[in-house]
CSV table of C-alpha atoms and ligand atoms in Angstrom, one decimal:
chain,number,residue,atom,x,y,z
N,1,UNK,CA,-92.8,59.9,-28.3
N,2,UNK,CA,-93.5,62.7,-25.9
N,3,UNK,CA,-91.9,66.2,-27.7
N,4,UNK,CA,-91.1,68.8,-25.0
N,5,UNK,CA,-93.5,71.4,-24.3
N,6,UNK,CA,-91.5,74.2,-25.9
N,7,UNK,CA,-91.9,72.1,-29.2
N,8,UNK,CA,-95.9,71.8,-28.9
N,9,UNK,CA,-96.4,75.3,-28.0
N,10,UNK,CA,-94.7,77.1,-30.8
N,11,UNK,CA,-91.1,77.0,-29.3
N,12,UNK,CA,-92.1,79.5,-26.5
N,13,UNK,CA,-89.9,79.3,-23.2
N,14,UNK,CA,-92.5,79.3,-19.8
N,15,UNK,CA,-95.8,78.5,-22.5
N,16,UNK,CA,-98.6,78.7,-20.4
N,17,UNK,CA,-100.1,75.2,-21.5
N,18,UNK,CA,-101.0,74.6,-17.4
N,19,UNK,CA,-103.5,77.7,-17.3
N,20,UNK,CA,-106.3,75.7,-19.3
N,21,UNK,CA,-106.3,72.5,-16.9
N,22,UNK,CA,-106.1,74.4,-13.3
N,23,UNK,CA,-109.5,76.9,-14.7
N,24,UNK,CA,-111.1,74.0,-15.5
N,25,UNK,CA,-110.4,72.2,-12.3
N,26,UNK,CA,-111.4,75.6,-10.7
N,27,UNK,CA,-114.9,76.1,-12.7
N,28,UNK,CA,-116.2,72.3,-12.8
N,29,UNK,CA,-114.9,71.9,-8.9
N,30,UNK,CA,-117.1,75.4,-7.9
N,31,UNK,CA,-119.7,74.4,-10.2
N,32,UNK,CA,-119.8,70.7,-8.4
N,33,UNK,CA,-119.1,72.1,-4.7
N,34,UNK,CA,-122.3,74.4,-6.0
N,35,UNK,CA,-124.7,71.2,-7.4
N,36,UNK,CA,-123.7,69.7,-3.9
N,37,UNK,CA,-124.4,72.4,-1.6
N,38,UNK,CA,-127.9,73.2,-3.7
N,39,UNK,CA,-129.2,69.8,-3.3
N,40,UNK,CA,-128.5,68.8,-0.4
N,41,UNK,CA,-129.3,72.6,1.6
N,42,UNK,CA,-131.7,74.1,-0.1
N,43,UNK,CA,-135.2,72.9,0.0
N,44,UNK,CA,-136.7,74.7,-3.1
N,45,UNK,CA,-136.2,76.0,-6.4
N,46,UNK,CA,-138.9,77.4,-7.6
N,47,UNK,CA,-140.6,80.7,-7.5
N,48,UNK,CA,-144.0,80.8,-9.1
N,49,UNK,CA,-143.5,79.6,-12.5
N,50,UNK,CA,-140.2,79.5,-12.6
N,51,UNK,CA,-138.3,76.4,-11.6
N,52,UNK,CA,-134.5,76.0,-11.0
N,53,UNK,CA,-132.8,73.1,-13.7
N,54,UNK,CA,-131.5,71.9,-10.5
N,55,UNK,CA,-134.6,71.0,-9.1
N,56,UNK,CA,-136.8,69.8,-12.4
N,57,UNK,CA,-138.6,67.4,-12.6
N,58,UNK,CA,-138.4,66.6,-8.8
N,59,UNK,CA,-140.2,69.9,-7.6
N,60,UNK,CA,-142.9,70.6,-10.0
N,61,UNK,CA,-143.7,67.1,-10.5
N,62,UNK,CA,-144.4,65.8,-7.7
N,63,UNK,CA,-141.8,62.9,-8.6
N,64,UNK,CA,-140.6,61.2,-5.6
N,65,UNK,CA,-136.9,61.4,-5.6
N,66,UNK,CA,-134.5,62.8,-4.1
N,67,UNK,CA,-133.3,66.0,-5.9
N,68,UNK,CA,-129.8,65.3,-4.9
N,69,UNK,CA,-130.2,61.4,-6.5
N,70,UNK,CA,-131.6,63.0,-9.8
N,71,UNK,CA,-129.4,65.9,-10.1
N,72,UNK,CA,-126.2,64.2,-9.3
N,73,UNK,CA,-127.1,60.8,-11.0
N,74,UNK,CA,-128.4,62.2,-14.7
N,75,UNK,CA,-127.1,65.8,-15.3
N,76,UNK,CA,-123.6,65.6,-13.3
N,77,UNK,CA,-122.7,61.7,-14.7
N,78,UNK,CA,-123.5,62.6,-18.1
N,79,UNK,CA,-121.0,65.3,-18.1
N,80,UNK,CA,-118.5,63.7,-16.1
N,81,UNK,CA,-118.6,61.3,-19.0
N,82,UNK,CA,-118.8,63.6,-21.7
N,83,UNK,CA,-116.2,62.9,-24.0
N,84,UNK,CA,-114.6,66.9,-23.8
N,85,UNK,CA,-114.8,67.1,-20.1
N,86,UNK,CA,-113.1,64.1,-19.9
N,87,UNK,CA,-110.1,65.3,-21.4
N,88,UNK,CA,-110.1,68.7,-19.1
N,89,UNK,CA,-110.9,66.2,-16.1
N,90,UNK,CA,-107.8,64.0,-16.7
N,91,UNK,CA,-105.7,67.1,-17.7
N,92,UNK,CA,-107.1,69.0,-14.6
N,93,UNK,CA,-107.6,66.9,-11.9
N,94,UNK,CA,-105.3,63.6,-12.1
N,95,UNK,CA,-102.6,65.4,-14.6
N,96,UNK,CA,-103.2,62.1,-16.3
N,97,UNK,CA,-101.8,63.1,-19.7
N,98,UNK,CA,-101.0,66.2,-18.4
N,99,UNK,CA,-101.4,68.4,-21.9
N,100,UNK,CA,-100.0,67.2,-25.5
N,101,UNK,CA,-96.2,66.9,-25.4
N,102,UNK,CA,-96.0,67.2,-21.4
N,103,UNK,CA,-94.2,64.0,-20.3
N,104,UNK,CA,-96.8,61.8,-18.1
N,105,UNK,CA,-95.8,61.4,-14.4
N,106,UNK,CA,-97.8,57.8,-13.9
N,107,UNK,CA,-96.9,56.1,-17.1
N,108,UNK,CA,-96.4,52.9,-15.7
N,109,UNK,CA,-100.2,52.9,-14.1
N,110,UNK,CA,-102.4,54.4,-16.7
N,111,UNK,CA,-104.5,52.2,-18.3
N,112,UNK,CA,-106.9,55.2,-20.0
N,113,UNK,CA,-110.1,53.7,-20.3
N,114,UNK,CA,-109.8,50.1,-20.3
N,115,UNK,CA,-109.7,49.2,-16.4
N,116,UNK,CA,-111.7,50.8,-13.2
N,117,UNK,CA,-111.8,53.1,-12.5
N,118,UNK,CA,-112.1,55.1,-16.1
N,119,UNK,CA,-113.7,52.2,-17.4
N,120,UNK,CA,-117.3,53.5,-16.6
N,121,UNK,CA,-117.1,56.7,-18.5
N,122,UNK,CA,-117.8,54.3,-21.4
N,123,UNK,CA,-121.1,54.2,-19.8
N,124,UNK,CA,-121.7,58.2,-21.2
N,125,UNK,CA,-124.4,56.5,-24.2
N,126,UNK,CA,-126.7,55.4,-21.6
N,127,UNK,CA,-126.2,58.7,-20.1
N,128,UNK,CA,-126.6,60.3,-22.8
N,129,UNK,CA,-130.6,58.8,-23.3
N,130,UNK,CA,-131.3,59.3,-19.8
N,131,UNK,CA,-130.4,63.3,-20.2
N,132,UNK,CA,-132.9,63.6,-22.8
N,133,UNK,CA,-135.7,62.7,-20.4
N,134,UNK,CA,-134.7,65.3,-18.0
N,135,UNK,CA,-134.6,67.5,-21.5
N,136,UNK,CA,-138.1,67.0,-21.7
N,137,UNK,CA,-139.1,67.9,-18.6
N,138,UNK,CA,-136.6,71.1,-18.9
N,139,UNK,CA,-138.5,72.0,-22.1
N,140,UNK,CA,-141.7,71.7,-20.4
N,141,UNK,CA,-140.3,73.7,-17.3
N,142,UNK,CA,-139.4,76.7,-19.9
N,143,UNK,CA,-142.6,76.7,-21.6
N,144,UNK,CA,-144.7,76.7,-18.4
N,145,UNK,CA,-142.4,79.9,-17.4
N,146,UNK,CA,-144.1,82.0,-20.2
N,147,UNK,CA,-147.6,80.9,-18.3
N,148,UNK,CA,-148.3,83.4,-15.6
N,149,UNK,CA,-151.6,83.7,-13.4
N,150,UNK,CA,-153.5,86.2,-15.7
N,151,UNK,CA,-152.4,84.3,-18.8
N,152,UNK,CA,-149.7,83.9,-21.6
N,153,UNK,CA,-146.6,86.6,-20.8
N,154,UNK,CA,-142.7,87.2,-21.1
N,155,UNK,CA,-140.4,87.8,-18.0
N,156,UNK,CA,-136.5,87.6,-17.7
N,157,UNK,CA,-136.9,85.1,-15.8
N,158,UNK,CA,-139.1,83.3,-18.9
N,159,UNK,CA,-136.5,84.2,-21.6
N,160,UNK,CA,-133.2,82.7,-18.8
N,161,UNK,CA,-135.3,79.5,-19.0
N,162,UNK,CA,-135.7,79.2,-22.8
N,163,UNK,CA,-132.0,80.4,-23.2
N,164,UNK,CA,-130.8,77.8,-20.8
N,165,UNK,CA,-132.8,74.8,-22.3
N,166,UNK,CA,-131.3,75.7,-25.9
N,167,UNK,CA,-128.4,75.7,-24.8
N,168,UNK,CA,-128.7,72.2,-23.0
N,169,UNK,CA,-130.4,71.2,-26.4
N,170,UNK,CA,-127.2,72.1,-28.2
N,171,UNK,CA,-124.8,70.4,-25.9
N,172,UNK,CA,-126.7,67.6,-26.1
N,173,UNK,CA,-127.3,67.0,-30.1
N,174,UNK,CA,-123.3,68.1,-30.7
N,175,UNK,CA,-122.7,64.9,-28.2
N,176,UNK,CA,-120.2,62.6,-29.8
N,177,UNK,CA,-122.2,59.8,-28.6
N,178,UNK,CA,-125.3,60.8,-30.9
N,179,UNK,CA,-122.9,61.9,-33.8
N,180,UNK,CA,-122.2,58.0,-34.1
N,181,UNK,CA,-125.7,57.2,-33.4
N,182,UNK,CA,-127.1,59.4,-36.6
N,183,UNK,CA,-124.0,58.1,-39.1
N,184,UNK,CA,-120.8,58.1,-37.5
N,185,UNK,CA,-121.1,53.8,-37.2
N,186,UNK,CA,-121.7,54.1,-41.0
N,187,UNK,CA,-119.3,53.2,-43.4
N,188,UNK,CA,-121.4,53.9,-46.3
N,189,UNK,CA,-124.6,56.1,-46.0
N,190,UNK,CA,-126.2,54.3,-49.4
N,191,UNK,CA,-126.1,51.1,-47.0
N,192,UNK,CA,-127.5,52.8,-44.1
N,193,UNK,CA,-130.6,51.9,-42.5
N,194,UNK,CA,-133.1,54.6,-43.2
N,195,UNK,CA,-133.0,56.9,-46.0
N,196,UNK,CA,-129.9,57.5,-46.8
N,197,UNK,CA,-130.1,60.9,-48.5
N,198,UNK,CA,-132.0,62.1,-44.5
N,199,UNK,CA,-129.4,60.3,-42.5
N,200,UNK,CA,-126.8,61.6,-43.9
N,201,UNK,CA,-127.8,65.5,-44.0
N,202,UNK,CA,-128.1,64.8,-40.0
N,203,UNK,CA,-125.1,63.5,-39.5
N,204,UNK,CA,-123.4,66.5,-41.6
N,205,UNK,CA,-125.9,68.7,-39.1
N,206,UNK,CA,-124.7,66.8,-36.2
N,207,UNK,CA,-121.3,67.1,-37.1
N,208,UNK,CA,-121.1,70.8,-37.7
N,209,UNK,CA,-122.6,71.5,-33.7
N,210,UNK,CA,-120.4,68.9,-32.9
N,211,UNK,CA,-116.8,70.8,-34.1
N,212,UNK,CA,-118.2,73.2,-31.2
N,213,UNK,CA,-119.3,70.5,-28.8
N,214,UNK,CA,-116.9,72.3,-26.0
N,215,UNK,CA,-118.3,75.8,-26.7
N,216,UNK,CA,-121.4,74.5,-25.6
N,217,UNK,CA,-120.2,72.1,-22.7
N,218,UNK,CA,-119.0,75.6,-21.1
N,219,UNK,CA,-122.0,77.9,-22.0
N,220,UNK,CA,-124.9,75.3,-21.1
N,221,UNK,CA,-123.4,74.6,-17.6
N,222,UNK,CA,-122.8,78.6,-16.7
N,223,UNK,CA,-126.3,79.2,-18.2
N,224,UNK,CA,-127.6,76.4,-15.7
N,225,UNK,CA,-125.5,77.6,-12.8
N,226,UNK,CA,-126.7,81.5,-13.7
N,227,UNK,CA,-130.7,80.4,-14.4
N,228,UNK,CA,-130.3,78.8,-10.7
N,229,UNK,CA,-128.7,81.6,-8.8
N,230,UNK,CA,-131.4,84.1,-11.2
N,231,UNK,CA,-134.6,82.2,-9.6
N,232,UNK,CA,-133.5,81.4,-5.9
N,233,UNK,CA,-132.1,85.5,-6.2
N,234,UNK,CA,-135.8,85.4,-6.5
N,235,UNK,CA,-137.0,83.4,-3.9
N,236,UNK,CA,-134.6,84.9,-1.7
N,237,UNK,CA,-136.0,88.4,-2.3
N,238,UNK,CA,-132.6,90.0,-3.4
N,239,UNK,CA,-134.2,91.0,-6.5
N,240,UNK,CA,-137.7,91.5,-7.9
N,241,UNK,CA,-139.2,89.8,-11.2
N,242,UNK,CA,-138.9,91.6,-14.1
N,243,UNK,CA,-142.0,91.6,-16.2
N,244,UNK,CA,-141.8,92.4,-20.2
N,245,UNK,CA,-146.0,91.8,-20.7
I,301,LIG,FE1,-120.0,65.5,-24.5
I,301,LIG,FE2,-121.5,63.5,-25.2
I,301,LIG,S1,-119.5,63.9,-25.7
I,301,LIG,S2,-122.1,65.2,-24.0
């Protein structure tokens, strides 16, 4: 039974349980209004050998699709599904449960995940695969930042890259989805398929980056959003590359 809010939040009169939803709605709807407006009005991302996430593996492959289809397909539906933006997405934009303890305005017509339209975020697995291929290609994208014309060298923009694709790394191994693939479907790792004694040091692994799985929800996408506006600060001449050797 739904306790009143004052209960939940320590017995404090006016607790501010509504400021955590409305930032979220505020930095994921930017963030999206910013994905949007990147792919469809702005025709590059790259300056020399560095290459927006936004616009990898479409640009410097040569791969014929639409950034817009690749960005908004892969990177934005496997966070939309992500099990953590989820809750903010419900809490934040439909108020659908609202925050623990708040009374639900739509009681009657939520279904959680069981009918359409909420039903398809049980699809976040398969999105979950798919962002590992554009993983790849964002690894290959950092690496080929530390290759410059005259050779092998280290800019800010090189170091962005490599910071940005950790942190997408680490988002994506603390995913819930992968915690259940290494052991979380196990009852008993001495039955699991595998070594045992291996699986079940991953899924302890998996398990630790996943306790901060939200941490890195928020820091990989600002990293992305700030690697984006770094490079096409770039391209747009605002600022000049800074060179390290
Ligand atoms: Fe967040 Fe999978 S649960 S990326």
């Amino acid at each position: 039974m739904a306790q009143p809010a004052q209960a939940v939040h320590g017995g404090k009169t006016g607790s501010a349980w509504w400021v955590e939803p409305y930032l979220t709605v505020l930095a994921l709807g930017l963030f999206g209004l910013y994905s949007i407006w990147l792919v469809f009005f702005q025709h590059t991302g790259q300056f020399h050998n560095y290459l927006s996430p936004f616009f990898s593996p479409t640009q410097s492959w040569g791969i014929k699709v639409l950034p817009a289809l690749w960005v908004l397909w892969v990177p934005l539906l496997f966070r939309a599904t992500c099990y953590y933006y989820r809750k903010e997405i419900y809490r934040g934009f439909f108020h659908d449960p609202m925050a623990c303890g708040i009374p639900e305005s739509r009681r009657k017509f939520y279904f959680g995940e069981t009918r359409f339209p909420f039903i398809w975020t049980n699809l976040h697995r398969w999105f979950w695969y798919l962002a590992l291929v554009v993983l790849v290609f964002l690894w290959i994208d950092a690496i080929r930042a530390f290759i410059f014309p005259n050779g092998f060298g280290v800019g800010l923009g090189s170091i962005i890259m490599l910071v940005n694709v950790v942190l997408l790394t680490l988002y994506s191994l603390s995913c819930h989805a992968f915690r259940h693939l290494v052991g979380g479907g196990s009852t008993r790792f001495s039955c699991a398929d595998g070594s045992p004694t291996t699986r079940y040091k991953l899924w302890r692994t998996v398990s630790d980056l996943n306790q901060r799985h939200g941490l890195f929800a928020w820091i990989s996408m600002f990293s992305v959003w700030f690697t984006d506006v770094y490079i096409r600060m770039l391209i747009y001449g605002v600022i000049h590359p800074v060179r390290f050797f």
